[in-house]
């Protein structure tokens, strides 16, 4: 199409020419005829090149259409191919316009293709395939071997239609690892442009800024899906306890899936830190008292002390339950565990195991719910995440705070040693010769059992059976049947692992040994009612303490056979006896002194004694319960801090700080070298031995007002 004429301004001396309009699309302006009316307008004229083509009106209105295409300019347009049908050469109408700039040949094969089958056959993997057939009862039958492998190889070579080959199996018997891509066609390195090398989700070489987000984000999403898929697979592999049949509904109930908690678990650590910071500000006054408060009035009184209430731990689910045991963690000085159940056999229900920390008194660190009341627990001294527990229904179980489970990892049943009466105490012991963890339990059925935790099960062994030699019942044929004793508490010696004490519901205390299962080393008629606690002294190897429902706390000395023969009846009397005017629920020796112990009673009071200061009266008798008719059930000293925790029958735990008079220690001389542990133990033994030497001839009976 010829170019349009160029518009230019005419010279002032040139004569204007008037031209008519050529069409609607022409923007030429009409020029005046030289009159005065047109003098004010600037005249325009057309400057035409010399070689411009002259076109008439029809040629100017003609339209020419242009279309832009993506055809390859180098593609041939006259390709001729031979047609065998028509037996002649014919020109091809469609020409391939695709231009290939880069091509990469892959080296992966589909696992179901013929080439993949032939490769597996050459590598010998087809001989190790397993054919699994599921029967209606859910039994699985495995068929393999060289003959089956040969048949599978022949079928693959023949390429029978309709046959679905079994997935290849590795030599270890497990299935081949799933490919990274669900379509099984390409590997990870060729799926994105400029993909960096990665090791377990870590970018070692950063890609360009433009492609970093697309590359890394895609693989982070992919890894998240893979991790979630593996968690679901692991959750399906649920261990079945031996001797227990579980139906499908029960299996679904106890199967743990963590898919919905992934988002919460990612911020769990940060949330816990923020929660502790908020609680530190909320309970700042209590924290200051815990660190720095000392009762100044103790300086003006020698034989009196006080208990300062600190934090109060309460949980909504434990309001209607009683604290049945308390135990400090041996590895974490601020962490303790409590068990919740009911001492009323007419009001039995669910139970709880709760972990509290002094850093967060508002909510438990973790907790476990049980279908029966938890009557006792104990934390493993070396592996603090293992907790042994005894239940009201007679079973014992082992929980783990590391494994994310709602229930125990091991629990006994009626087929593998379950007690027939409530379990009142459990206690961990040193690992056996095969490095298997084990613990002991005592129950009202008269059995003391040793439980050994193997890889996938928990086995038991009866250590001793309690019986009443003086009382026997008559059978149907007049045969005398020995009456079974009811065990309530026991404690192992601090130095001799084979020696342990057993308290019974009849008020007796038996000194037993692991080597003798049929008789006791010694028996003492300690109390008139049930013994609630027996406990060895932490320093003296022959002194132990007992408490009972007959309102008394007694301190005893284990004597040898020669001493018993010489002492006569006096050898059966306690060294000290304290009447607390109500049923004593628990008693505990202090970890810092051989002469200090504390007890709690059912009228809500706590008592602290120090034999080195006063052998007759308590240094502290204080009402701890906040409400009337609240019974205190258990007490325990913190192994590091000067404080105790007390549990009641309303599910509450109260922490109390000891005043200076209740924890007096012998002042060291200035400049003296630090005292080692052995010297400290020797001094505590000598201190207690000096007090006992004065009362061995005539035991002292003390009564608390």
PDB file of N, CA and C in Angstrom, residues 24-73:
ATOM      1  N   UNK A  24     -14.769   9.679   3.835  1.00  0.00           N
ATOM      2  CA  UNK A  24     -14.988   9.834   5.288  1.00  0.00           C
ATOM      3  C   UNK A  24     -13.708   9.668   6.075  1.00  0.00           C
ATOM      4  N   UNK A  25     -12.840   8.769   5.579  1.00  0.00           N
ATOM      5  CA  UNK A  25     -11.625   8.499   6.345  1.00  0.00           C
ATOM      6  C   UNK A  25     -10.533   9.500   6.092  1.00  0.00           C
ATOM      7  N   UNK A  26     -10.656  10.378   5.131  1.00  0.00           N
ATOM      8  CA  UNK A  26      -9.606  11.347   4.832  1.00  0.00           C
ATOM      9  C   UNK A  26      -9.737  12.535   5.760  1.00  0.00           C
ATOM     10  N   UNK A  27      -8.604  12.897   6.395  1.00  0.00           N
ATOM     11  CA  UNK A  27      -8.628  14.019   7.337  1.00  0.00           C
ATOM     12  C   UNK A  27      -8.057  15.288   6.718  1.00  0.00           C
ATOM     13  N   UNK A  28      -8.081  15.421   5.356  1.00  0.00           N
ATOM     14  CA  UNK A  28      -7.606  16.652   4.727  1.00  0.00           C
ATOM     15  C   UNK A  28      -8.564  17.799   5.000  1.00  0.00           C
ATOM     16  N   UNK A  29      -8.027  18.936   5.279  1.00  0.00           N
ATOM     17  CA  UNK A  29      -8.857  20.115   5.571  1.00  0.00           C
ATOM     18  C   UNK A  29      -8.999  20.966   4.331  1.00  0.00           C
ATOM     19  N   UNK A  30     -10.121  21.641   4.260  1.00  0.00           N
ATOM     20  CA  UNK A  30     -10.360  22.535   3.128  1.00  0.00           C
ATOM     21  C   UNK A  30      -9.645  23.855   3.347  1.00  0.00           C
ATOM     22  N   UNK A  31      -9.054  24.340   2.312  1.00  0.00           N
ATOM     23  CA  UNK A  31      -8.286  25.593   2.383  1.00  0.00           C
ATOM     24  C   UNK A  31      -9.147  26.733   1.841  1.00  0.00           C
ATOM     25  N   UNK A  32      -9.094  27.884   2.489  1.00  0.00           N
ATOM     26  CA  UNK A  32      -9.922  29.025   2.079  1.00  0.00           C
ATOM     27  C   UNK A  32      -9.546  29.565   0.703  1.00  0.00           C
ATOM     28  N   UNK A  33     -10.386  30.421   0.197  1.00  0.00           N
ATOM     29  CA  UNK A  33     -10.200  30.962  -1.159  1.00  0.00           C
ATOM     30  C   UNK A  33      -9.519  32.324  -1.158  1.00  0.00           C
ATOM     31  N   UNK A  34      -8.912  32.733  -0.072  1.00  0.00           N
ATOM     32  CA  UNK A  34      -8.148  33.980  -0.049  1.00  0.00           C
ATOM     33  C   UNK A  34      -8.942  35.162   0.416  1.00  0.00           C
ATOM     34  N   UNK A  35     -10.129  34.948   0.927  1.00  0.00           N
ATOM     35  CA  UNK A  35     -10.929  36.065   1.432  1.00  0.00           C
ATOM     36  C   UNK A  35     -10.415  36.512   2.780  1.00  0.00           C
ATOM     37  N   UNK A  36     -10.979  37.592   3.250  1.00  0.00           N
ATOM     38  CA  UNK A  36     -10.541  38.118   4.543  1.00  0.00           C
ATOM     39  C   UNK A  36     -10.972  37.221   5.698  1.00  0.00           C
ATOM     40  N   UNK A  37     -12.049  36.493   5.507  1.00  0.00           N
ATOM     41  CA  UNK A  37     -12.523  35.612   6.585  1.00  0.00           C
ATOM     42  C   UNK A  37     -11.536  34.482   6.832  1.00  0.00           C
ATOM     43  N   UNK A  38     -10.798  34.075   5.818  1.00  0.00           N
ATOM     44  CA  UNK A  38      -9.863  32.960   5.992  1.00  0.00           C
ATOM     45  C   UNK A  38      -8.445  33.422   6.280  1.00  0.00           C
ATOM     46  N   UNK A  39      -8.232  34.711   6.415  1.00  0.00           N
ATOM     47  CA  UNK A  39      -6.873  35.182   6.670  1.00  0.00           C
ATOM     48  C   UNK A  39      -6.372  34.789   8.053  1.00  0.00           C
ATOM     49  N   UNK A  40      -7.302  34.646   9.012  1.00  0.00           N
ATOM     50  CA  UNK A  40      -6.851  34.324  10.383  1.00  0.00           C
ATOM     51  C   UNK A  40      -6.432  32.868  10.521  1.00  0.00           C
ATOM     52  N   UNK A  41      -6.808  32.001   9.584  1.00  0.00           N
ATOM     53  CA  UNK A  41      -6.432  30.585   9.629  1.00  0.00           C
ATOM     54  C   UNK A  41      -5.105  30.382   8.928  1.00  0.00           C
ATOM     55  N   UNK A  42      -4.291  29.411   9.454  1.00  0.00           N
ATOM     56  CA  UNK A  42      -3.035  29.057   8.814  1.00  0.00           C
ATOM     57  C   UNK A  42      -3.324  28.095   7.679  1.00  0.00           C
ATOM     58  N   UNK A  43      -2.951  28.446   6.519  1.00  0.00           N
ATOM     59  CA  UNK A  43      -3.224  27.588   5.369  1.00  0.00           C
ATOM     60  C   UNK A  43      -2.287  26.399   5.374  1.00  0.00           C
ATOM     61  N   UNK A  44      -2.796  25.179   5.000  1.00  0.00           N
ATOM     62  CA  UNK A  44      -2.038  23.941   4.919  1.00  0.00           C
ATOM     63  C   UNK A  44      -2.015  23.485   3.478  1.00  0.00           C
ATOM     64  N   UNK A  45      -0.913  22.911   3.099  1.00  0.00           N
ATOM     65  CA  UNK A  45      -0.786  22.360   1.759  1.00  0.00           C
ATOM     66  C   UNK A  45      -0.136  20.998   1.832  1.00  0.00           C
ATOM     67  N   UNK A  46      -0.266  20.234   0.812  1.00  0.00           N
ATOM     68  CA  UNK A  46       0.268  18.883   0.773  1.00  0.00           C
ATOM     69  C   UNK A  46       1.581  18.876   0.035  1.00  0.00           C
ATOM     70  N   UNK A  47       2.555  18.215   0.657  1.00  0.00           N
ATOM     71  CA  UNK A  47       3.861  18.040   0.020  1.00  0.00           C
ATOM     72  C   UNK A  47       3.929  16.605  -0.452  1.00  0.00           C
ATOM     73  N   UNK A  48       3.976  16.376  -1.723  1.00  0.00           N
ATOM     74  CA  UNK A  48       3.915  15.038  -2.295  1.00  0.00           C
ATOM     75  C   UNK A  48       5.279  14.664  -2.833  1.00  0.00           C
ATOM     76  N   UNK A  49       5.731  13.462  -2.475  1.00  0.00           N
ATOM     77  CA  UNK A  49       7.004  13.003  -3.049  1.00  0.00           C
ATOM     78  C   UNK A  49       6.878  12.878  -4.558  1.00  0.00           C
ATOM     79  N   UNK A  50       8.030  12.902  -5.176  1.00  0.00           N
ATOM     80  CA  UNK A  50       8.016  12.850  -6.637  1.00  0.00           C
ATOM     81  C   UNK A  50       7.613  11.481  -7.157  1.00  0.00           C
ATOM     82  N   UNK A  51       7.963  10.427  -6.401  1.00  0.00           N
ATOM     83  CA  UNK A  51       7.678   9.076  -6.879  1.00  0.00           C
ATOM     84  C   UNK A  51       6.399   8.496  -6.292  1.00  0.00           C
ATOM     85  N   UNK A  52       5.508   9.315  -5.766  1.00  0.00           N
ATOM     86  CA  UNK A  52       4.270   8.790  -5.164  1.00  0.00           C
ATOM     87  C   UNK A  52       3.358   8.291  -6.259  1.00  0.00           C
ATOM     88  N   UNK A  53       2.713   7.177  -5.945  1.00  0.00           N
ATOM     89  CA  UNK A  53       1.808   6.554  -6.902  1.00  0.00           C
ATOM     90  C   UNK A  53       0.456   7.238  -6.852  1.00  0.00           C
ATOM     91  N   UNK A  54      -0.080   7.514  -8.004  1.00  0.00           N
ATOM     92  CA  UNK A  54      -1.385   8.148  -8.083  1.00  0.00           C
ATOM     93  C   UNK A  54      -2.460   7.065  -8.076  1.00  0.00           C
ATOM     94  N   UNK A  55      -3.412   7.149  -7.069  1.00  0.00           N
ATOM     95  CA  UNK A  55      -4.502   6.175  -6.943  1.00  0.00           C
ATOM     96  C   UNK A  55      -5.825   6.897  -7.026  1.00  0.00           C
ATOM     97  N   UNK A  56      -6.806   6.220  -7.651  1.00  0.00           N
ATOM     98  CA  UNK A  56      -8.146   6.798  -7.710  1.00  0.00           C
ATOM     99  C   UNK A  56      -8.915   6.456  -6.441  1.00  0.00           C
ATOM    100  N   UNK A  57     -10.189   6.879  -6.374  1.00  0.00           N
ATOM    101  CA  UNK A  57     -11.002   6.686  -5.178  1.00  0.00           C
ATOM    102  C   UNK A  57     -11.238   5.211  -4.871  1.00  0.00           C
ATOM    103  N   UNK A  58     -11.464   4.393  -5.881  1.00  0.00           N
ATOM    104  CA  UNK A  58     -11.747   2.964  -5.666  1.00  0.00           C
ATOM    105  C   UNK A  58     -10.529   2.247  -5.113  1.00  0.00           C
ATOM    106  N   UNK A  59      -9.376   2.566  -5.642  1.00  0.00           N
ATOM    107  CA  UNK A  59      -8.162   1.909  -5.163  1.00  0.00           C
ATOM    108  C   UNK A  59      -7.808   2.330  -3.732  1.00  0.00           C
ATOM    109  N   UNK A  60      -8.153   3.585  -3.401  1.00  0.00           N
ATOM    110  CA  UNK A  60      -7.859   4.022  -2.031  1.00  0.00           C
ATOM    111  C   UNK A  60      -8.747   3.340  -0.985  1.00  0.00           C
ATOM    112  N   UNK A  61      -9.961   3.003  -1.322  1.00  0.00           N
ATOM    113  CA  UNK A  61     -10.888   2.370  -0.370  1.00  0.00           C
ATOM    114  C   UNK A  61     -10.686   0.865  -0.255  1.00  0.00           C
ATOM    115  N   UNK A  62      -9.853   0.292  -1.058  1.00  0.00           N
ATOM    116  CA  UNK A  62      -9.630  -1.154  -1.007  1.00  0.00           C
ATOM    117  C   UNK A  62      -8.841  -1.518   0.277  1.00  0.00           C
ATOM    118  N   UNK A  63      -9.298  -2.605   1.000  1.00  0.00           N
ATOM    119  CA  UNK A  63      -8.701  -3.032   2.283  1.00  0.00           C
ATOM    120  C   UNK A  63      -7.794  -4.244   2.063  1.00  0.00           C
ATOM    121  N   UNK A  64      -6.677  -4.253   2.780  1.00  0.00           N
ATOM    122  CA  UNK A  64      -5.722  -5.370   2.747  1.00  0.00           C
ATOM    123  C   UNK A  64      -5.597  -5.927   4.184  1.00  0.00           C
ATOM    124  N   UNK A  65      -5.926  -7.220   4.365  1.00  0.00           N
ATOM    125  CA  UNK A  65      -5.900  -7.865   5.701  1.00  0.00           C
ATOM    126  C   UNK A  65      -4.602  -8.634   5.884  1.00  0.00           C
ATOM    127  N   UNK A  66      -3.949  -8.442   7.080  1.00  0.00           N
ATOM    128  CA  UNK A  66      -2.714  -9.157   7.416  1.00  0.00           C
ATOM    129  C   UNK A  66      -2.940 -10.018   8.677  1.00  0.00           C
ATOM    130  N   UNK A  67      -2.468 -11.269   8.662  1.00  0.00           N
ATOM    131  CA  UNK A  67      -2.641 -12.219   9.772  1.00  0.00           C
ATOM    132  C   UNK A  67      -1.262 -12.655  10.255  1.00  0.00           C
ATOM    133  N   UNK A  68      -1.021 -12.535  11.594  1.00  0.00           N
ATOM    134  CA  UNK A  68       0.233 -12.988  12.198  1.00  0.00           C
ATOM    135  C   UNK A  68       0.097 -14.445  12.616  1.00  0.00           C
ATOM    136  N   UNK A  69       0.986 -15.282  12.174  1.00  0.00           N
ATOM    137  CA  UNK A  69       0.963 -16.723  12.499  1.00  0.00           C
ATOM    138  C   UNK A  69       2.265 -17.110  13.175  1.00  0.00           C
ATOM    139  N   UNK A  70       2.225 -18.282  13.858  1.00  0.00           N
ATOM    140  CA  UNK A  70       3.401 -18.803  14.571  1.00  0.00           C
ATOM    141  C   UNK A  70       4.084 -19.899  13.786  1.00  0.00           C
ATOM    142  N   UNK A  71       3.962 -19.856  12.499  1.00  0.00           N
ATOM    143  CA  UNK A  71       4.575 -20.885  11.673  1.00  0.00           C
ATOM    144  C   UNK A  71       6.092 -20.751  11.681  1.00  0.00           C
ATOM    145  N   UNK A  72       6.720 -21.885  11.592  1.00  0.00           N
ATOM    146  CA  UNK A  72       8.173 -21.921  11.519  1.00  0.00           C
ATOM    147  C   UNK A  72       8.593 -21.466  10.122  1.00  0.00           C
ATOM    148  N   UNK A  73       9.352 -20.390  10.035  1.00  0.00           N
ATOM    149  CA  UNK A  73       9.727 -19.918   8.686  1.00  0.00           C
ATOM    150  C   UNK A  73      10.667 -20.877   7.957  1.00  0.00           C
TER     151      UNK A  73
END
